[in-house]
Short mmCIF file of C-alpha atoms in Angstrom, two decimals:
data_model
loop_
_atom_site.label_atom_id
_atom_site.label_comp_id
_atom_site.label_asym_id
_atom_site.label_seq_id
_atom_site.Cartn_x
_atom_site.Cartn_y
_atom_site.Cartn_z
CA UNK A 1 -80.37 7.18 -10.87
CA UNK A 2 -82.16 8.08 -7.82
CA UNK A 3 -83.19 4.61 -7.34
CA UNK A 4 -79.64 3.76 -6.49
CA UNK A 5 -78.49 7.13 -5.25
CA UNK A 6 -78.23 6.06 -1.44
CA UNK A 7 -75.55 3.62 -0.60
CA UNK A 8 -73.66 2.26 2.58
CA UNK A 9 -70.06 0.29 2.75
CA UNK A 10 -68.97 -1.81 5.35
CA UNK A 11 -67.00 -5.26 5.49
CA UNK A 12 -69.55 -7.58 6.75
CA UNK A 13 -67.82 -10.67 6.03
CA UNK A 14 -64.87 -9.57 8.21
CA UNK A 15 -67.34 -8.49 10.93
CA UNK A 16 -68.69 -11.94 11.00
CA UNK A 17 -65.16 -13.85 11.22
CA UNK A 18 -64.23 -11.34 13.74
CA UNK A 19 -67.28 -10.92 15.95
CA UNK A 20 -69.53 -13.80 14.72
CA UNK A 21 -72.23 -12.22 13.43
CA UNK A 22 -75.04 -12.71 10.72
CA UNK A 23 -73.18 -10.90 7.98
CA UNK A 24 -76.35 -11.29 5.80
CA UNK A 25 -78.85 -10.34 8.38
CA UNK A 26 -77.01 -7.25 8.63
CA UNK A 27 -78.09 -6.16 5.55
CA UNK A 28 -81.78 -5.65 7.27
CA UNK A 29 -79.77 -2.43 8.80
CA UNK A 30 -79.09 -1.18 5.01
CA UNK A 31 -82.77 -1.98 4.35
CA UNK A 32 -84.14 -0.52 7.46
CA UNK A 33 -81.94 3.13 6.38
CA UNK A 34 -83.91 2.82 2.82
CA UNK A 35 -80.16 2.19 1.01
CA UNK A 36 -80.80 0.26 -2.07
CA UNK A 37 -76.66 0.07 -2.73
CA UNK A 38 -74.48 -1.57 -0.58
CA UNK A 39 -70.40 -1.72 -1.88
CA UNK A 40 -69.31 -5.19 0.39
CA UNK A 41 -65.29 -5.62 0.47
CA UNK A 42 -64.39 -8.85 -1.69
CA UNK A 43 -60.75 -9.06 -1.48
CA UNK A 44 -59.29 -11.67 -3.89
CA UNK A 45 -56.68 -13.31 -1.39
CA UNK A 46 -59.45 -14.00 0.90
CA UNK A 47 -61.94 -15.45 -1.63
CA UNK A 48 -59.10 -17.45 -3.51
CA UNK A 49 -56.85 -19.60 -2.22
CA UNK A 50 -54.31 -18.54 -5.56
CA UNK A 51 -55.66 -17.19 -8.97
CA UNK A 52 -57.59 -20.43 -10.04
CA UNK A 53 -58.82 -22.04 -6.62
CA UNK A 54 -61.60 -20.77 -4.77
CA UNK A 55 -61.67 -20.42 -0.89
CA UNK A 56 -64.77 -22.73 -0.40
CA UNK A 57 -65.67 -21.94 2.96
CA UNK A 58 -65.21 -18.15 2.34
CA UNK A 59 -66.96 -18.38 -1.15
CA UNK A 60 -69.97 -19.66 0.69
CA UNK A 61 -69.72 -17.11 3.44
CA UNK A 62 -69.99 -14.24 0.64
CA UNK A 63 -72.65 -16.24 -1.50
CA UNK A 64 -75.01 -16.32 1.56
CA UNK A 65 -74.51 -12.18 1.85
CA UNK A 66 -74.97 -11.71 -2.08
CA UNK A 67 -78.24 -13.43 -2.34
CA UNK A 68 -79.93 -12.14 0.74
CA UNK A 69 -78.80 -8.64 -1.07
CA UNK A 70 -80.60 -9.77 -4.17
CA UNK A 71 -83.77 -10.72 -2.16
CA UNK A 72 -83.72 -7.27 -0.58
CA UNK A 73 -83.22 -5.44 -4.05
CA UNK A 74 -79.76 -4.32 -2.84
CA UNK A 75 -77.29 -3.84 -5.72
CA UNK A 76 -73.90 -4.85 -4.88
CA UNK A 77 -70.54 -3.29 -5.37
CA UNK A 78 -67.96 -5.45 -4.70
CA UNK A 79 -64.14 -4.09 -3.66
CA UNK A 80 -60.83 -5.82 -3.73
CA UNK A 81 -57.58 -3.77 -2.66
CA UNK A 82 -55.42 -7.28 -2.71
CA UNK A 83 -53.83 -9.58 -4.71
CA UNK A 84 -51.28 -12.36 -5.62
CA UNK A 85 -47.79 -11.81 -6.50
CA UNK A 86 -45.55 -14.31 -8.31
CA UNK A 87 -42.99 -16.64 -6.60
CA UNK A 88 -39.84 -14.74 -6.65
CA UNK A 89 -41.59 -11.66 -5.01
CA UNK A 90 -40.55 -10.83 -1.75
CA UNK A 91 -44.70 -10.78 -0.49
CA UNK A 92 -47.21 -13.45 -1.89
CA UNK A 93 -50.25 -11.06 -1.53
CA UNK A 94 -50.67 -7.49 -0.38
CA UNK A 95 -50.97 -4.48 -2.19
CA UNK A 96 -47.36 -4.62 -3.52
CA UNK A 97 -46.43 -4.91 -7.07
CA UNK A 98 -42.94 -5.48 -8.81
CA UNK A 99 -41.24 -2.43 -10.23
CA UNK A 100 -43.25 -1.95 -13.64
CA UNK A 101 -41.08 -3.67 -16.39
CA UNK A 102 -43.03 -5.21 -19.58
CA UNK A 103 -40.44 -7.75 -20.44
CA UNK A 104 -42.52 -10.71 -21.05
CA UNK A 105 -42.26 -12.85 -18.54
CA UNK A 106 -40.93 -10.59 -16.01
CA UNK A 107 -42.24 -10.38 -11.97
CA UNK A 108 -44.43 -7.70 -13.27
CA UNK A 109 -46.03 -9.08 -16.37
CA UNK A 110 -46.83 -12.29 -14.44
CA UNK A 111 -48.33 -10.27 -11.43
CA UNK A 112 -50.49 -8.75 -14.08
CA UNK A 113 -51.38 -12.05 -15.80
CA UNK A 114 -52.62 -13.74 -11.95
CA UNK A 115 -54.46 -10.28 -11.58
CA UNK A 116 -56.54 -10.95 -14.43
CA UNK A 117 -57.13 -14.80 -13.83
CA UNK A 118 -57.91 -14.03 -10.20
CA UNK A 119 -60.66 -11.80 -11.30
CA UNK A 120 -61.71 -14.14 -13.52
CA UNK A 121 -61.98 -16.84 -11.10
CA UNK A 122 -63.44 -14.53 -8.49
CA UNK A 123 -66.25 -12.79 -10.93
CA UNK A 124 -67.30 -16.40 -12.53
CA UNK A 125 -68.32 -17.66 -8.86
CA UNK A 126 -70.55 -14.68 -8.38
CA UNK A 127 -72.77 -13.62 -10.78
CA UNK A 128 -75.31 -11.69 -8.01
CA UNK A 129 -72.51 -8.82 -8.49
CA UNK A 130 -74.01 -6.13 -10.63
CA UNK A 131 -70.41 -3.89 -10.39
CA UNK A 132 -66.73 -5.41 -9.52
CA UNK A 133 -64.82 -2.20 -8.30
CA UNK A 134 -61.40 -3.46 -9.05
CA UNK A 135 -59.07 -0.82 -6.67
CA UNK A 136 -58.96 1.17 -3.68
CA UNK A 137 -57.14 4.60 -3.49
CA UNK A 138 -54.17 3.50 -5.83
CA UNK A 139 -53.08 7.22 -5.81
CA UNK A 140 -52.02 6.98 -2.00
CA UNK A 141 -49.02 4.95 -0.39
CA UNK A 142 -50.64 2.23 1.18
CA UNK A 143 -52.92 1.02 -0.85
CA UNK A 144 -50.47 0.51 -4.16
CA UNK A 145 -46.22 0.14 -3.21
CA UNK A 146 -43.29 -1.69 -3.98
CA UNK A 147 -42.95 -5.21 -3.51
CA UNK A 148 -41.31 -5.55 0.51
CA UNK A 149 -42.52 -1.90 0.99
CA UNK A 150 -44.22 -2.12 4.30
CA UNK A 151 -41.51 -4.65 5.37
CA UNK A 152 -38.24 -3.39 4.43
CA UNK A 153 -37.61 0.19 3.27
CA UNK A 154 -40.83 2.18 3.34
CA UNK A 155 -38.43 5.23 2.32
CA UNK A 156 -38.29 4.71 -1.44
CA UNK A 157 -42.40 4.00 -2.25
CA UNK A 158 -43.73 4.86 -6.20
CA UNK A 159 -43.68 8.09 -7.36
CA UNK A 160 -46.94 9.48 -8.11
CA UNK A 161 -46.08 8.68 -11.87
CA UNK A 162 -45.26 5.44 -11.26
CA UNK A 163 -48.23 4.13 -9.10
CA UNK A 164 -50.64 5.86 -12.02
CA UNK A 165 -48.39 3.73 -14.68
CA UNK A 166 -48.88 0.77 -12.86
CA UNK A 167 -52.69 1.42 -11.67
CA UNK A 168 -53.69 1.59 -15.63
CA UNK A 169 -52.03 -1.52 -16.30
CA UNK A 170 -53.65 -2.99 -13.59
CA UNK A 171 -56.89 -2.09 -14.27
CA UNK A 172 -56.93 -2.82 -17.85
CA UNK A 173 -55.97 -6.41 -17.00
CA UNK A 174 -58.29 -6.51 -13.70
CA UNK A 175 -61.23 -5.08 -16.93
CA UNK A 176 -60.14 -8.16 -19.04
CA UNK A 177 -60.49 -11.08 -16.24
CA UNK A 178 -64.03 -9.34 -15.03
CA UNK A 179 -65.51 -9.54 -18.79
CA UNK A 180 -64.48 -13.17 -19.43
CA UNK A 181 -65.97 -13.63 -15.75
CA UNK A 182 -69.27 -12.42 -16.38
CA UNK A 183 -69.68 -10.28 -19.86
CA UNK A 184 -72.93 -8.81 -17.93
CA UNK A 185 -70.82 -7.08 -15.15
CA UNK A 186 -69.84 -3.84 -15.09
CA UNK A 187 -66.52 -2.83 -14.05
CA UNK A 188 -65.60 0.43 -12.21
CA UNK A 189 -62.44 1.96 -11.71
CA UNK A 190 -60.07 2.04 -8.83
CA UNK A 191 -61.04 4.79 -7.02
CA UNK A 192 -58.76 7.68 -6.11
CA UNK A 193 -58.77 9.92 -2.99
CA UNK A 194 -57.37 13.24 -1.48
CA UNK A 195 -53.75 13.66 -2.22
CA UNK A 196 -50.92 15.13 -0.07
CA UNK A 197 -47.36 14.66 -0.46
CA UNK A 198 -47.29 12.61 2.70
CA UNK A 199 -49.62 9.94 1.26
CA UNK A 200 -47.98 9.41 -1.73
CA UNK A 201 -49.40 12.39 -4.21
CA UNK A 202 -47.54 15.43 -6.35
CA UNK A 203 -50.48 17.72 -6.44
CA UNK A 204 -49.55 21.28 -5.77
CA UNK A 205 -49.84 21.83 -1.74
CA UNK A 206 -51.69 24.72 -2.28
CA UNK A 207 -54.79 23.38 -2.98
CA UNK A 208 -57.08 22.01 -1.31
CA UNK A 209 -56.45 18.19 -0.74
CA UNK A 210 -59.97 16.97 -2.50
CA UNK A 211 -58.66 18.29 -5.79
CA UNK A 212 -56.48 15.15 -5.59
CA UNK A 213 -59.48 13.20 -7.13
CA UNK A 214 -59.21 15.30 -10.70
CA UNK A 215 -55.78 15.15 -10.49
CA UNK A 216 -55.53 11.59 -10.40
CA UNK A 217 -58.29 11.10 -12.83
CA UNK A 218 -56.24 13.38 -15.28
CA UNK A 219 -53.16 11.12 -14.89
CA UNK A 220 -55.38 8.11 -15.76
CA UNK A 221 -56.97 9.73 -18.81
CA UNK A 222 -54.33 11.19 -20.02
CA UNK A 223 -52.12 7.79 -20.24
CA UNK A 224 -54.98 5.91 -21.81
CA UNK A 225 -55.56 7.93 -24.03
CA UNK A 226 -51.61 8.31 -24.79
CA UNK A 227 -51.47 5.33 -27.26
CA UNK A 228 -48.86 3.81 -25.34
CA UNK A 229 -50.62 1.55 -23.07
CA UNK A 230 -52.78 -1.24 -24.06
CA UNK A 231 -55.75 0.33 -25.33
CA UNK A 232 -56.99 4.07 -25.97
CA UNK A 233 -60.53 3.10 -25.04
CA UNK A 234 -61.56 3.82 -21.81
CA UNK A 235 -64.15 1.52 -21.82
CA UNK A 236 -61.45 -1.08 -22.15
CA UNK A 237 -60.18 -0.38 -18.37
CA UNK A 238 -63.75 0.46 -16.95
CA UNK A 239 -67.71 1.41 -17.23
CA UNK A 240 -68.20 3.13 -14.57
CA UNK A 241 -65.71 6.13 -12.38
CA UNK A 242 -65.29 5.76 -8.65
CA UNK A 243 -63.94 8.52 -6.32
CA UNK A 244 -63.90 9.22 -2.46
CA UNK A 245 -65.28 12.57 -2.03
CA UNK A 246 -64.49 12.82 1.63
CA UNK A 247 -65.57 15.94 3.52
CA UNK A 248 -62.10 17.43 5.30
CA UNK A 249 -61.07 20.78 7.01
CA UNK A 250 -58.97 23.55 4.76
CA UNK A 251 -57.55 24.65 7.70
CA UNK A 252 -53.73 24.15 8.15
CA UNK A 253 -53.40 21.18 9.74
CA UNK A 254 -51.02 18.03 9.77
CA UNK A 255 -52.40 14.95 7.41
CA UNK A 256 -53.43 12.85 9.92
CA UNK A 257 -55.93 15.91 11.61
CA UNK A 258 -57.86 15.96 8.11
CA UNK A 259 -60.75 14.12 9.25
CA UNK A 260 -61.16 16.20 12.51
CA UNK A 261 -63.39 19.04 13.08
CA UNK A 262 -64.33 19.24 9.07
CA UNK A 263 -66.12 21.85 7.36
CA UNK A 264 -69.51 21.63 6.44
CA UNK A 265 -69.82 20.40 2.48
CA UNK A 266 -70.58 23.59 0.43
CA UNK A 267 -69.69 25.15 -3.24
CA UNK A 268 -66.41 23.85 -2.54
CA UNK A 269 -67.29 20.34 -1.83
CA UNK A 270 -69.24 20.29 -5.14
CA UNK A 271 -66.30 21.93 -7.09
CA UNK A 272 -64.15 18.50 -6.18
CA UNK A 273 -66.57 16.72 -7.51
CA UNK A 274 -67.08 19.08 -10.79
CA UNK A 275 -63.39 19.06 -11.39
CA UNK A 276 -63.61 14.77 -11.25
CA UNK A 277 -66.53 14.90 -13.81
CA UNK A 278 -64.85 17.66 -15.79
CA UNK A 279 -62.22 15.34 -16.65
CA UNK A 280 -64.23 12.72 -17.54
CA UNK A 281 -66.01 15.10 -19.96
CA UNK A 282 -62.21 16.66 -21.36
CA UNK A 283 -61.53 13.33 -22.23
CA UNK A 284 -64.87 12.06 -23.74
CA UNK A 285 -66.61 10.23 -21.28
CA UNK A 286 -69.02 12.63 -19.35
CA UNK A 287 -71.64 10.09 -20.11
CA UNK A 288 -70.36 7.36 -17.72
CA UNK A 289 -71.74 7.08 -14.38
CA UNK A 290 -69.97 7.82 -11.41
CA UNK A 291 -69.93 6.06 -7.81
CA UNK A 292 -68.73 7.73 -4.80
CA UNK A 293 -67.77 4.29 -3.35
CA UNK A 294 -66.68 6.34 -0.22
CA UNK A 295 -67.48 8.91 2.23
CA UNK A 296 -68.41 9.72 5.29
CA UNK A 297 -67.91 11.66 9.04
CA UNK A 298 -66.27 10.23 12.21
CA UNK A 299 -67.01 11.95 15.17
CA UNK A 300 -64.54 10.26 17.64
CA UNK A 301 -66.94 9.78 20.17
CA UNK A 302 -67.55 13.50 20.39
CA UNK A 303 -71.47 13.83 21.30
CA UNK A 304 -71.42 17.41 19.76
CA UNK A 305 -69.73 16.73 16.36
CA UNK A 306 -72.03 13.45 16.23
CA UNK A 307 -75.30 15.82 15.98
CA UNK A 308 -73.30 18.05 13.51
CA UNK A 309 -72.07 15.61 11.57
CA UNK A 310 -75.34 14.15 11.15
CA UNK A 311 -76.43 17.88 9.29
CA UNK A 312 -73.30 17.65 7.26
CA UNK A 313 -73.93 13.93 5.69
CA UNK A 314 -77.61 15.28 5.21
CA UNK A 315 -76.29 18.54 3.54
CA UNK A 316 -73.69 16.42 1.40
CA UNK A 317 -76.42 14.10 0.08
CA UNK A 318 -78.36 16.73 -0.58
CA UNK A 319 -75.16 18.25 -2.71
CA UNK A 320 -74.57 15.00 -4.25
CA UNK A 321 -78.18 14.23 -5.56
CA UNK A 322 -78.64 17.21 -8.02
CA UNK A 323 -74.99 15.83 -9.81
CA UNK A 324 -76.47 14.49 -12.89
CA UNK A 325 -73.44 12.06 -12.83
CA UNK A 326 -73.80 10.38 -9.89
CA UNK A 327 -75.11 7.09 -9.70
CA UNK A 328 -74.53 5.91 -6.18
CA UNK A 329 -73.12 7.70 -2.83
CA UNK A 330 -72.05 5.06 -0.41
CA UNK A 331 -72.07 6.56 3.29
CA UNK A 332 -69.12 4.86 5.19
CA UNK A 333 -69.68 2.66 6.90
CA UNK A 334 -72.09 1.22 8.49
CA UNK A 335 -71.24 0.08 11.77
CA UNK A 336 -68.15 1.92 14.54
CA UNK A 337 -65.30 -0.63 15.05
CA UNK A 338 -64.52 -1.18 18.71
CA UNK A 339 -61.83 -3.70 17.76
CA UNK A 340 -59.73 -0.83 16.07
CA UNK A 341 -58.96 0.75 19.83
CA UNK A 342 -57.33 -3.03 20.72
CA UNK A 343 -55.72 -3.34 17.18
CA UNK A 344 -54.18 0.49 17.91
CA UNK A 345 -54.92 1.39 14.24
CA UNK A 346 -53.82 -0.41 11.14
CA UNK A 347 -51.12 -0.01 8.62
CA UNK A 348 -48.99 3.00 8.38
CA UNK A 349 -50.12 6.12 6.45
CA UNK A 350 -53.80 4.98 6.83
CA UNK A 351 -56.27 6.42 9.60
CA UNK A 352 -56.53 4.76 12.52
CA UNK A 353 -57.41 4.61 16.22
CA UNK A 354 -60.58 6.65 17.76
CA UNK A 355 -61.07 8.34 14.03
CA UNK A 356 -61.37 5.02 12.47
CA UNK A 357 -63.90 3.73 15.14
CA UNK A 358 -66.19 6.19 15.04
CA UNK A 359 -67.21 6.40 11.37
CA UNK A 360 -70.21 3.96 11.73
CA UNK A 361 -74.12 4.57 11.41
CA UNK A 362 -74.76 2.51 14.18
CA UNK A 363 -72.92 1.36 17.27
CA UNK A 364 -70.59 -1.54 16.99
CA UNK A 365 -72.38 -4.92 17.20
CA UNK A 366 -71.14 -5.30 21.17
CA UNK A 367 -72.77 -2.20 22.12
CA UNK A 368 -75.95 -3.10 20.81
CA UNK A 369 -76.37 -2.19 16.85
CA UNK A 370 -77.87 1.25 18.01
CA UNK A 371 -78.51 3.95 15.26
CA UNK A 372 -76.28 6.93 15.81
CA UNK A 373 -77.53 10.59 14.88
CA UNK A 374 -76.39 10.19 11.26
CA UNK A 375 -78.34 7.07 10.74
CA UNK A 376 -81.29 9.27 11.52
CA UNK A 377 -80.26 11.74 9.27
CA UNK A 378 -79.60 9.44 6.25
CA UNK A 379 -83.26 7.95 6.90
CA UNK A 380 -84.77 10.88 6.82
CA UNK A 381 -83.35 11.76 3.38
CA UNK A 382 -84.49 8.33 2.13
CA UNK A 383 -88.03 8.34 3.45
CA UNK A 384 -87.67 5.08 5.14
CA UNK A 385 -90.28 4.65 8.06
CA UNK A 386 -88.68 1.49 9.39
CA UNK A 387 -87.37 0.93 13.31
CA UNK A 388 -83.81 1.42 12.97
CA UNK A 389 -83.79 0.47 16.93
CA UNK A 390 -85.87 -2.60 16.48
CA UNK A 391 -84.14 -3.80 13.89
CA UNK A 392 -80.58 -3.55 15.97
CA UNK A 393 -81.95 -4.90 18.76
CA UNK A 394 -83.38 -8.20 17.20
CA UNK A 395 -79.64 -8.47 15.39
CA UNK A 396 -77.88 -8.00 18.74
CA UNK A 397 -80.71 -10.59 20.46
CA UNK A 398 -80.06 -13.28 17.96
CA UNK A 399 -76.31 -13.29 18.60
CA UNK A 400 -76.64 -13.21 22.49
#
């Protein structure tokens, strides 16, 4: 487990499109940190033109990145949180699904079949990928909502239970596609995150928000074991379980402020994760490995917070490293993203602005790609002796 414990995530191909960086070369930063695992954003709707047709230009970009990861012995977990929708829907792609309807030929069943086909096509193209994470934070309205939700009536999201009904369906069909595309690849579950009513959860609001991971997993497992879905065998849905154990404040603040001036990781943070594992054990999956596919800290450009959160990051890693079920913790994220300031944030119900900009372990490439305090903290944990300043300089000099 230790060999792949230290990971990092970053949508490097998106950064290549946006900023013209050499995405494959930026894996040198991952290696320099001492990380041996990388989470890559590989959206079905970007790599494919439709469920059966590859986007050849985009495929070649990702193939070069993945080949470089293999050269550096970096294990890749690839994640998509977008998919195609059939004709007759208001949207043709995105984070949306039609209302659940298992009638043969319904828009919903067409969407599930397109999902399976899309995953088969994608996975067939990339045998380099060891693990496919088939969804992202589907317990939040932002990442799973009704067709047309963001473009029209946002007052009628799926309920928390409706989202989990759909999530179980989607994992089953996605896993079928992955297994047909590459029987050797592993399937990771979608990654639940915090739960608050404002974001689409239904966990009691007197509980700390991060118990939402365990709360959501129990909904998933109870559905699988109910006998009313596609299979009662969890292996038919996922091989590994993923979740996002961010560190938040437990003070009484608004949802949007949860990431700001957070609490130090301690026994309570461990308890969030242990609770999720206890759910796995309850349903007979205690032997499966866990990927903590996102966790990190944002300092909003505040130097005092940056130094404080470097210490917090080390403590979080120290706790997680002792958890017997954790295979990898992917630190979010590799680079600051200054463009978030210019875009003015992202979709409704997601974080944006300053909060989103400053999760990076390194500065934005336009600021020289220099290591920040958390990068040095992680490198201290891994034992890497690479010169992070020099790696950053070489990357930005070659693009100047």
